Amino acid sequence: MLKANGINKRYGHQIVLQQASLEVKSEIKALIGINGSGKSTFLKIVAGIVEPDEGQVVINERDVSSLPPELRHVGYVPQHPALFKHLTVKDNVLYGLRKEAKVDYMKVVEMLDIKDVLHKRPHELSGGYKSRASLARALVPQPQILLMDEPLTGMDVVLKERILPDFRRVLKELQVPVLYITHDPKEAELLADSYAIIDNGKIHSVNTSIEAFDIIHNSILQAYSC
Amino acid sequence: MNKNIIKIFFIPLFFLLIVFPILALIFNLSVDGIQATMVDPFFWDSVKNTMLAALLAAGMAVVVAVGFAYYHLFHPESLVYKVANLFNDLPIALPHTVAGLALLLAFGRKTFGFLGETGAAFTLFVVILAMFFVSYSLAARTLVSGVDNMEPEVIDVARTLGDNTVQVYFKIVLPLMREAIFSGFVLGFSRSLSEFAAVIMFGGNMPGRTQVLASYVFTKVEVGDLDMAVTAAVFCVALSFLIVSVLSIRRPKYAES
């Protein structure tokens, strides 16, 4: 379970996050926001990649605010698959496993249907397989929370609609809490159980993806009418 | 504006100032000069010294540049990085006689007198140091540009998978930068090959001991043996062409990676 409380972040004079708070229980939560709304910054603060100016991050009752990313036990799936090009898909998937850990990684591999490409190098994979491999790599070390930062950016809608239900099935079966960042409420609807929006550096819970879409739509209209 | 303006000034100037001097060297080759140089043991000693010293200097330059690139990537706000960055490009701007004098004073009789009458100076070891001093900046610049071209998410992911910064650097960053490392090495090597002033100030020009190809050519010109000087110079040109060719073959791969 994730609890982020009162996160503040500014870059120079620009306020990116202002008392941003969010809770993710045993669920897939979509955080929806327009480009530049600070959603990726928020996720990177949770992962420990970006340092907040203020605020607290608690994962499974453990305050990880001052810990580096490697000690937070989070899984991270970035916008681009960011597979390690010099390693095979198998070595990518096993990268986060420490020697002492005994994990049945094949379960994740089979669930994500990447068994046949394990011996390949990332540049030999299609976009869909790269995303699957990236997700597998984050899931195999059994993270306490999975952070996904618009992992299907640039993928066509048809492929997204095929891949997202697969992702949802896998994530539900592995029962891993997920914070899924997106600017697309439809994408959120295909994957998430609950929704929140990020607007003007603040995070608000919403009940449906349609509600999120309306708020974001109005926010864009307001921004352009100023 | 005349659309041929670039052609009009580029082509003649390029050929006059770059290609023509090289051709002048080649056309001045003589059979006697080649024969005399090929049997001169000091020529082969200078080739051996040059290759050995340049290889080791380029290797050292890459090793130190790997350290600098680490600070550039993970600790750009640190004092170590800021000071190193300040000094990094100094050897490029500094007259190499000044570099040679600085090295001589740093490693000479006053500080390293226990090694002998002249300290560490005038040995092949200091020839390597002089070459390192002038080639390091190129290697560092190349590695830093390799680091800057990396996808930052790759590093972020590796860190969330349990690696600290040093582990990420050795397991992910350096393997992905192998083309930049190779280019840094070759550039450092070629810069070392061409170094003259710092080498002669610090290492001297002792045939068979500290003489390198550049100082061999200088000596032959100084004693009036132009035919041998030309032969050694053409040998240097051929070596440089080889290096440039290796770089141009590898560069597209670097761009792809």
Coordinates of C-alpha atoms in Angstrom, one line a residue:
Chain A
M1 CA 0.0 0.0 0.0
L2 CA 1.2 3.5 -0.9
K3 CA 0.6 6.7 1.0
A4 CA 2.0 9.9 -0.3
N5 CA 1.3 12.9 1.9
G6 CA 1.7 16.6 1.3
I7 CA 4.2 16.4 -1.6
N8 CA 5.6 19.8 -2.7
K9 CA 7.9 20.3 -5.6
R10 CA 9.0 23.3 -7.6
Y11 CA 11.4 23.7 -10.4
G12 CA 12.8 27.2 -10.1
H13 CA 9.8 29.5 -9.8
Q14 CA 7.4 26.9 -11.3
I15 CA 5.3 25.1 -8.8
V16 CA 4.8 21.5 -10.0
L17 CA 3.2 19.8 -7.0
Q18 CA 1.4 21.6 -4.2
Q19 CA 0.5 19.5 -1.2
A20 CA -0.2 16.5 -3.4
S21 CA -1.4 13.5 -1.5
L22 CA -2.6 10.1 -2.8
E23 CA -3.3 6.7 -1.4
V24 CA -3.1 3.5 -3.3
K25 CA -4.5 0.4 -1.6
S26 CA -4.6 -3.1 -3.1
E27 CA -5.9 -1.8 -6.4
I28 CA -4.9 -0.4 -9.7
K29 CA -5.2 3.4 -9.4
A30 CA -5.0 5.6 -12.5
L31 CA -3.6 9.1 -12.0
I32 CA -4.9 11.2 -14.9
G33 CA -3.6 14.6 -15.9
I34 CA -2.7 16.6 -18.9
N35 CA 0.8 16.9 -20.2
G36 CA 2.9 19.0 -17.9
S37 CA 0.6 18.6 -14.9
G38 CA 3.3 17.0 -12.7
K39 CA 2.0 13.4 -12.8
S40 CA 5.4 12.0 -13.9
T41 CA 7.2 14.1 -11.3
F42 CA 4.8 12.8 -8.6
L43 CA 5.5 9.2 -9.7
K44 CA 9.2 9.7 -9.8
I45 CA 9.1 11.2 -6.3
V46 CA 7.3 8.0 -5.1
A47 CA 10.0 5.9 -6.8
G48 CA 12.8 8.0 -5.2
I49 CA 14.1 9.2 -8.6
V50 CA 13.2 12.8 -7.9
E51 CA 13.6 14.4 -4.5
P52 CA 10.5 16.4 -3.3
D53 CA 10.9 19.7 -1.5
E54 CA 8.5 18.5 1.1
G55 CA 6.3 15.6 1.8
Q56 CA 6.3 12.0 2.9
V57 CA 6.1 8.7 1.0
V58 CA 5.0 5.6 2.9
I59 CA 5.0 2.1 1.3
N60 CA 3.6 -0.8 3.3
E61 CA 3.7 1.2 6.6
R62 CA 7.4 2.0 6.0
D63 CA 8.5 5.6 5.6
V64 CA 10.7 5.5 2.5
S65 CA 11.0 9.3 2.1
S66 CA 14.7 9.4 2.7
L67 CA 15.6 6.1 0.9
P68 CA 17.2 5.9 -2.5
P69 CA 15.2 4.1 -5.3
E70 CA 17.1 0.8 -4.8
L71 CA 15.8 0.4 -1.3
R72 CA 12.2 1.3 -1.9
H73 CA 11.0 -2.0 -3.4
V74 CA 9.0 -0.4 -6.1
G75 CA 8.6 -1.5 -9.7
Y76 CA 8.9 1.1 -12.3
V77 CA 7.7 1.0 -15.9
P78 CA 8.7 4.2 -17.7
Q79 CA 7.2 5.9 -20.7
H80 CA 9.6 4.2 -23.1
P81 CA 10.3 0.5 -22.3
A82 CA 13.9 1.4 -21.5
L83 CA 15.0 -2.2 -21.9
F84 CA 18.8 -2.7 -21.4
K85 CA 19.9 -3.0 -25.0
H86 CA 23.1 -5.0 -24.3
L87 CA 21.1 -7.8 -22.5
T88 CA 18.7 -10.4 -23.8
V89 CA 15.0 -10.2 -22.8
K90 CA 15.6 -12.9 -20.3
D91 CA 18.5 -11.1 -18.7
N92 CA 16.4 -7.9 -18.6
V93 CA 13.5 -9.8 -16.9
L94 CA 15.8 -11.3 -14.3
Y95 CA 17.8 -8.1 -13.7
G96 CA 16.1 -7.2 -10.5
L97 CA 16.4 -10.6 -8.9
R98 CA 19.0 -10.9 -6.3
K99 CA 20.9 -14.2 -5.9
E100 CA 19.1 -15.2 -2.7
A101 CA 15.7 -14.6 -4.1
K102 CA 13.8 -17.6 -5.3
V103 CA 11.1 -16.4 -7.6
D104 CA 9.2 -18.3 -10.3
Y105 CA 9.8 -15.8 -13.0
M106 CA 8.4 -18.1 -15.6
K107 CA 4.9 -17.5 -14.2
V108 CA 5.2 -13.8 -15.1
V109 CA 6.9 -14.6 -18.4
E110 CA 4.1 -17.0 -19.4
M111 CA 1.3 -14.6 -18.2
L112 CA 2.7 -11.8 -20.3
D113 CA 3.3 -14.2 -23.2
I114 CA 7.0 -13.4 -23.8
K115 CA 8.4 -16.9 -23.4
D116 CA 9.2 -17.2 -27.1
V117 CA 11.2 -14.0 -27.2
L118 CA 13.3 -14.5 -24.0
H119 CA 16.5 -15.2 -26.1
K120 CA 16.1 -12.1 -28.2
R121 CA 17.7 -8.7 -27.8
P122 CA 15.4 -5.7 -27.3
H123 CA 16.0 -4.3 -30.7
E124 CA 14.5 -7.4 -32.2
L125 CA 11.1 -6.9 -30.5
S126 CA 8.0 -5.1 -31.6
G127 CA 6.6 -2.2 -29.5
G128 CA 4.1 -4.5 -27.9
Y129 CA 6.6 -7.1 -26.8
K130 CA 9.0 -4.4 -25.5
S131 CA 6.2 -3.1 -23.3
R132 CA 5.4 -6.6 -22.1
A133 CA 9.1 -7.3 -21.4
S134 CA 9.4 -4.0 -19.5
L135 CA 6.4 -4.9 -17.3
A136 CA 7.8 -8.4 -16.7
R137 CA 11.1 -6.9 -15.6
A138 CA 9.4 -4.7 -13.1
L139 CA 7.1 -7.5 -11.8
V140 CA 9.6 -10.3 -11.4
P141 CA 11.3 -8.9 -8.2
Q142 CA 7.8 -8.8 -6.6
P143 CA 7.7 -5.0 -5.9
Q144 CA 5.5 -3.7 -3.1
I145 CA 3.9 -1.3 -5.5
L146 CA 4.2 -1.0 -9.3
L147 CA 4.6 2.5 -10.8
M148 CA 3.7 2.8 -14.5
D149 CA 4.4 6.1 -16.3
E150 CA 2.3 6.1 -19.5
P151 CA 4.0 2.9 -20.6
L152 CA 2.1 2.6 -23.8
T153 CA 2.9 6.1 -25.1
G154 CA 3.2 6.1 -28.9
M155 CA 1.4 2.8 -29.3
D156 CA -1.6 2.8 -31.7
V157 CA -5.1 2.6 -30.1
V158 CA -5.9 -0.9 -31.5
L159 CA -2.8 -2.4 -29.9
K160 CA -3.4 -0.5 -26.6
E161 CA -6.9 -1.9 -26.5
R162 CA -5.5 -5.4 -26.9
I163 CA -2.6 -5.1 -24.5
L164 CA -4.3 -3.2 -21.6
P165 CA -6.8 -6.0 -20.7
D166 CA -3.9 -8.4 -20.7
F167 CA -1.9 -6.2 -18.3
R168 CA -5.0 -5.8 -16.1
R169 CA -5.4 -9.6 -15.9
V170 CA -1.7 -10.1 -15.0
L171 CA -1.7 -7.4 -12.4
K172 CA -4.9 -8.6 -10.8
E173 CA -3.6 -12.2 -10.7
L174 CA -0.4 -11.1 -9.0
Q175 CA -2.3 -8.8 -6.7
V176 CA 0.2 -6.0 -6.9
P177 CA -0.9 -2.5 -6.1
V178 CA -0.5 -0.2 -9.1
L179 CA -0.2 3.5 -9.7
Y180 CA -0.8 4.1 -13.4
I181 CA -0.1 7.5 -14.9
T182 CA -1.9 8.5 -18.0
H183 CA -3.3 11.5 -19.8
D184 CA -5.9 9.4 -21.5
P185 CA -9.1 8.6 -19.4
K186 CA -10.0 5.8 -21.9
E187 CA -6.7 4.1 -21.3
A188 CA -7.3 4.5 -17.5
E189 CA -10.8 2.9 -17.9
L190 CA -9.4 -0.2 -19.6
L191 CA -6.9 -0.8 -16.7
A192 CA -7.9 0.8 -13.5
D193 CA -10.1 0.1 -10.5
S194 CA -10.1 3.7 -9.2
Y195 CA -9.1 7.1 -10.5
A196 CA -7.6 10.3 -9.4
I197 CA -6.7 13.4 -11.3
I198 CA -3.9 15.8 -11.0
D199 CA -4.6 19.4 -11.7
N200 CA -2.7 22.6 -10.8
G201 CA -0.3 20.5 -8.7
K202 CA -3.0 19.0 -6.6
I203 CA -4.4 15.5 -6.6
H204 CA -8.2 14.8 -6.3
S205 CA -10.0 11.5 -6.3
V206 CA -12.8 11.0 -8.8
N207 CA -15.4 8.3 -9.1
T208 CA -15.2 7.5 -12.8
S209 CA -13.0 8.0 -15.7
I210 CA -15.7 10.1 -17.4
E211 CA -15.6 12.5 -14.4
A212 CA -11.8 12.7 -14.8
F213 CA -12.3 13.4 -18.5
D214 CA -14.7 16.2 -17.8
I215 CA -12.5 17.9 -15.2
I216 CA -9.5 17.6 -17.4
H217 CA -11.4 18.9 -20.5
N218 CA -12.6 21.9 -18.5
S219 CA -9.1 22.5 -17.3
I220 CA -7.7 22.6 -20.8
L221 CA -10.5 24.9 -21.9
Q222 CA -9.8 27.2 -19.0
A223 CA -6.1 27.2 -19.8
Y224 CA -6.7 28.2 -23.5
S225 CA -9.3 30.8 -22.7
C226 CA -6.9 32.7 -20.4
Chain B
M1 CA 23.4 35.5 -52.8
N2 CA 25.3 33.2 -55.1
K3 CA 24.3 29.7 -54.2
N4 CA 27.8 28.5 -55.1
I5 CA 29.4 30.8 -52.5
I6 CA 30.2 27.9 -50.1
K7 CA 31.8 25.8 -52.9
I8 CA 33.8 28.8 -54.2
F9 CA 35.6 29.5 -50.9
F10 CA 35.5 26.0 -49.3
I11 CA 36.9 23.8 -52.0
P12 CA 40.0 25.9 -52.9
L13 CA 40.8 26.7 -49.2
F14 CA 40.3 23.1 -48.1
F15 CA 42.5 21.7 -50.8
L16 CA 45.2 24.4 -50.5
L17 CA 45.5 24.3 -46.7
I18 CA 44.7 20.7 -45.8
V19 CA 45.2 18.3 -48.8
F20 CA 48.1 20.1 -50.5
P21 CA 50.5 20.0 -47.5
I22 CA 49.8 16.2 -47.1
L23 CA 50.4 15.7 -50.9
A24 CA 53.6 17.8 -50.7
L25 CA 54.9 15.3 -48.1
I26 CA 54.0 12.3 -50.2
F27 CA 55.5 13.7 -53.4
N28 CA 58.7 14.5 -51.6
L29 CA 59.2 10.8 -50.6
S30 CA 62.5 9.5 -51.9
V31 CA 63.8 5.9 -52.3
D32 CA 67.0 6.8 -50.5
G33 CA 65.1 8.4 -47.6
I34 CA 62.8 5.4 -47.3
Q35 CA 65.8 3.0 -47.3
A36 CA 67.8 5.0 -44.8
T37 CA 64.8 5.4 -42.4
M38 CA 63.8 1.7 -42.6
V39 CA 67.2 0.6 -41.4
D40 CA 67.5 3.3 -38.8
P41 CA 67.0 1.6 -35.4
F42 CA 66.2 4.9 -33.8
F43 CA 63.2 5.3 -36.2
W44 CA 61.8 1.9 -35.1
D45 CA 62.5 2.8 -31.4
S46 CA 60.6 6.0 -31.9
V47 CA 57.7 4.1 -33.5
K48 CA 57.7 1.6 -30.6
N49 CA 57.9 4.4 -28.0
T50 CA 55.1 6.3 -29.7
M51 CA 52.8 3.4 -30.0
L52 CA 53.4 2.1 -26.5
A53 CA 53.2 5.5 -24.9
A54 CA 50.1 6.6 -26.9
L55 CA 48.3 3.3 -26.2
L56 CA 49.0 3.5 -22.4
A57 CA 48.2 7.3 -22.3
A58 CA 44.9 6.7 -24.2
G59 CA 44.0 3.8 -21.8
M60 CA 44.8 6.0 -18.8
A61 CA 42.8 8.9 -20.3
V62 CA 39.7 6.6 -20.8
V63 CA 40.0 5.2 -17.2
V64 CA 40.1 8.7 -15.7
A65 CA 37.4 9.9 -18.1
V66 CA 35.2 7.1 -16.9
G67 CA 35.5 8.5 -13.4
F68 CA 34.7 12.0 -14.6
A69 CA 31.7 10.8 -16.6
Y70 CA 30.4 9.1 -13.4
Y71 CA 30.5 12.4 -11.5
H72 CA 28.9 14.2 -14.5
L73 CA 26.0 11.7 -14.5
F74 CA 25.3 11.2 -10.8
H75 CA 27.0 14.1 -8.9
P76 CA 27.0 17.2 -11.1
E77 CA 26.4 19.4 -8.1
S78 CA 29.4 18.0 -6.1
L79 CA 32.5 20.0 -5.5
V80 CA 34.7 17.3 -7.0
Y81 CA 32.7 17.5 -10.3
K82 CA 32.8 21.3 -10.4
V83 CA 36.6 21.5 -9.8
A84 CA 37.3 18.7 -12.3
N85 CA 35.0 20.3 -14.9
L86 CA 36.9 23.6 -14.5
F87 CA 40.2 21.9 -15.1
N88 CA 38.9 19.5 -17.8
D89 CA 39.3 21.7 -20.9
L90 CA 42.4 23.5 -19.7
P91 CA 44.8 21.2 -21.6
I92 CA 43.1 22.1 -24.8
A93 CA 43.6 25.8 -24.4
L94 CA 47.0 25.6 -22.7
P95 CA 50.1 25.9 -24.9
H96 CA 51.6 22.5 -24.7
T97 CA 55.0 23.9 -23.8
V98 CA 53.3 25.2 -20.7
A99 CA 51.9 21.8 -20.1
G100 CA 55.3 20.3 -20.4
L101 CA 56.9 22.8 -18.1
A102 CA 54.1 22.3 -15.5
L103 CA 54.7 18.5 -15.6
L104 CA 58.4 19.0 -15.4
L105 CA 58.0 21.1 -12.3
A106 CA 55.5 18.7 -10.8
F107 CA 57.4 15.5 -11.4
G108 CA 60.9 16.8 -11.7
R109 CA 64.0 17.0 -9.5
K110 CA 62.4 19.1 -6.7
T111 CA 59.5 16.7 -6.0
F112 CA 60.7 13.4 -7.3
G113 CA 64.4 13.9 -6.7
F114 CA 64.5 10.5 -4.9
L115 CA 64.1 8.8 -8.3
G116 CA 67.3 10.2 -9.7
E117 CA 69.0 13.4 -10.7
T118 CA 66.2 14.6 -12.9
G119 CA 63.3 13.2 -10.8
A120 CA 60.8 11.3 -13.0
A121 CA 61.6 13.5 -16.0
F122 CA 63.2 12.3 -19.2
T123 CA 61.9 8.7 -19.0
L124 CA 59.4 6.9 -21.2
F125 CA 57.1 6.9 -18.2
V126 CA 56.8 10.7 -18.3
V127 CA 56.3 10.6 -22.0
I128 CA 53.1 8.7 -21.2
L129 CA 52.2 11.3 -18.6
A130 CA 52.7 14.1 -21.1
M131 CA 50.5 12.3 -23.7
F132 CA 47.9 11.6 -21.1
F133 CA 47.8 15.3 -20.0
V134 CA 47.0 16.4 -23.5
S135 CA 44.7 13.6 -24.5
Y136 CA 42.5 13.3 -21.4
S137 CA 40.2 16.2 -22.3
L138 CA 39.2 14.6 -25.6
A139 CA 38.5 11.3 -24.0
A140 CA 36.5 13.0 -21.2
R141 CA 34.4 15.1 -23.6
T142 CA 33.6 12.0 -25.7
L143 CA 32.5 10.0 -22.7
V144 CA 30.4 12.8 -21.3
S145 CA 28.6 13.2 -24.6
G146 CA 28.0 9.4 -24.6
V147 CA 26.5 9.8 -21.1
D148 CA 24.3 12.7 -22.2
N149 CA 23.0 10.7 -25.1
M150 CA 21.7 7.9 -22.9
E151 CA 18.0 7.4 -22.1
P152 CA 17.7 8.5 -18.5
E153 CA 14.9 6.1 -17.9
V154 CA 17.3 3.2 -18.3
I155 CA 19.2 4.4 -15.3
D156 CA 16.0 5.1 -13.3
V157 CA 14.7 1.6 -14.0
A158 CA 18.0 -0.1 -13.0
R159 CA 18.0 1.8 -9.7
T160 CA 14.4 0.8 -8.9
L161 CA 15.6 -2.8 -9.6
G162 CA 18.1 -2.6 -6.8
D163 CA 21.3 -1.1 -8.1
N164 CA 23.1 1.8 -6.5
T165 CA 24.7 4.4 -8.6
V166 CA 28.1 2.6 -8.9
Q167 CA 26.4 -0.7 -9.8
V168 CA 24.2 1.1 -12.5
Y169 CA 27.3 2.7 -13.9
F170 CA 29.3 -0.4 -14.3
K171 CA 26.4 -2.8 -15.2
I172 CA 24.3 -0.6 -17.4
V173 CA 25.9 2.7 -18.4
L174 CA 29.4 1.6 -19.4
P175 CA 28.3 -1.4 -21.5
L176 CA 25.8 0.9 -23.3
M177 CA 28.5 3.5 -23.9
R178 CA 31.1 1.1 -25.4
E179 CA 31.1 3.0 -28.7
A180 CA 31.7 6.3 -26.8
I181 CA 34.5 4.6 -24.8
F182 CA 36.0 3.3 -28.0
S183 CA 35.8 6.7 -29.7
G184 CA 37.3 8.3 -26.6
F185 CA 40.2 5.9 -26.7
V186 CA 40.9 6.3 -30.4
L187 CA 40.7 10.1 -30.1
G188 CA 43.0 10.1 -27.1
F189 CA 45.3 7.7 -28.9
S190 CA 45.5 9.9 -32.0
R191 CA 46.0 13.1 -29.9
S192 CA 48.8 11.3 -28.0
L193 CA 50.5 10.2 -31.3
S194 CA 50.6 13.8 -32.5
E195 CA 51.9 15.3 -29.3
F196 CA 55.3 17.0 -29.5
A197 CA 55.8 20.0 -27.3
A198 CA 54.8 18.6 -23.9
V199 CA 56.6 15.4 -24.6
I200 CA 59.9 17.1 -25.6
M201 CA 59.7 19.5 -22.6
F202 CA 59.0 16.8 -20.1
G203 CA 60.4 13.6 -21.6
G204 CA 63.2 15.0 -23.7
N205 CA 64.2 13.8 -27.1
M206 CA 66.6 11.0 -26.4
P207 CA 66.9 8.6 -29.4
G208 CA 66.1 5.1 -28.4
R209 CA 64.8 6.1 -25.0
T210 CA 62.2 8.9 -25.0
Q211 CA 62.2 9.9 -28.7
V212 CA 58.8 9.6 -30.3
L213 CA 57.8 9.9 -34.0
A214 CA 57.0 13.6 -33.7
S215 CA 60.4 14.4 -32.1
Y216 CA 62.2 12.0 -34.6
V217 CA 60.8 14.1 -37.5
F218 CA 61.9 17.3 -35.7
T219 CA 65.4 15.9 -35.1
K220 CA 65.8 14.9 -38.7
V221 CA 64.7 18.3 -40.0
E222 CA 67.0 20.0 -37.5
V223 CA 70.1 18.0 -38.6
G224 CA 69.1 18.6 -42.3
D225 CA 68.2 15.0 -43.1
L226 CA 65.0 16.0 -44.9
D227 CA 64.5 12.7 -46.8
M228 CA 64.4 10.7 -43.6
A229 CA 62.2 13.4 -42.0
V230 CA 59.7 13.1 -44.9
T231 CA 59.6 9.3 -44.7
A232 CA 58.9 9.4 -41.0
A233 CA 56.3 12.1 -41.6
V234 CA 54.5 10.0 -44.2
F235 CA 54.5 7.1 -41.8
C236 CA 52.7 9.4 -39.3
V237 CA 50.2 10.4 -42.0
A238 CA 49.5 6.8 -42.8
L239 CA 49.0 6.0 -39.2
S240 CA 46.7 8.9 -38.7
F241 CA 44.7 7.9 -41.8
L242 CA 44.3 4.4 -40.3
I243 CA 42.9 5.9 -37.0
V244 CA 40.6 8.3 -38.8
S245 CA 39.3 5.4 -40.9
V246 CA 38.7 3.3 -37.9
L247 CA 36.8 6.1 -36.3
S248 CA 34.7 6.8 -39.4
I249 CA 33.7 3.1 -39.7
R250 CA 32.7 2.9 -36.0
R251 CA 31.0 6.3 -35.8
P252 CA 27.7 5.3 -37.6
K253 CA 27.4 2.4 -35.1
Y254 CA 27.9 4.8 -32.2
A255 CA 25.2 7.1 -33.7
E256 CA 22.8 4.1 -34.0
S257 CA 23.4 2.9 -30.4

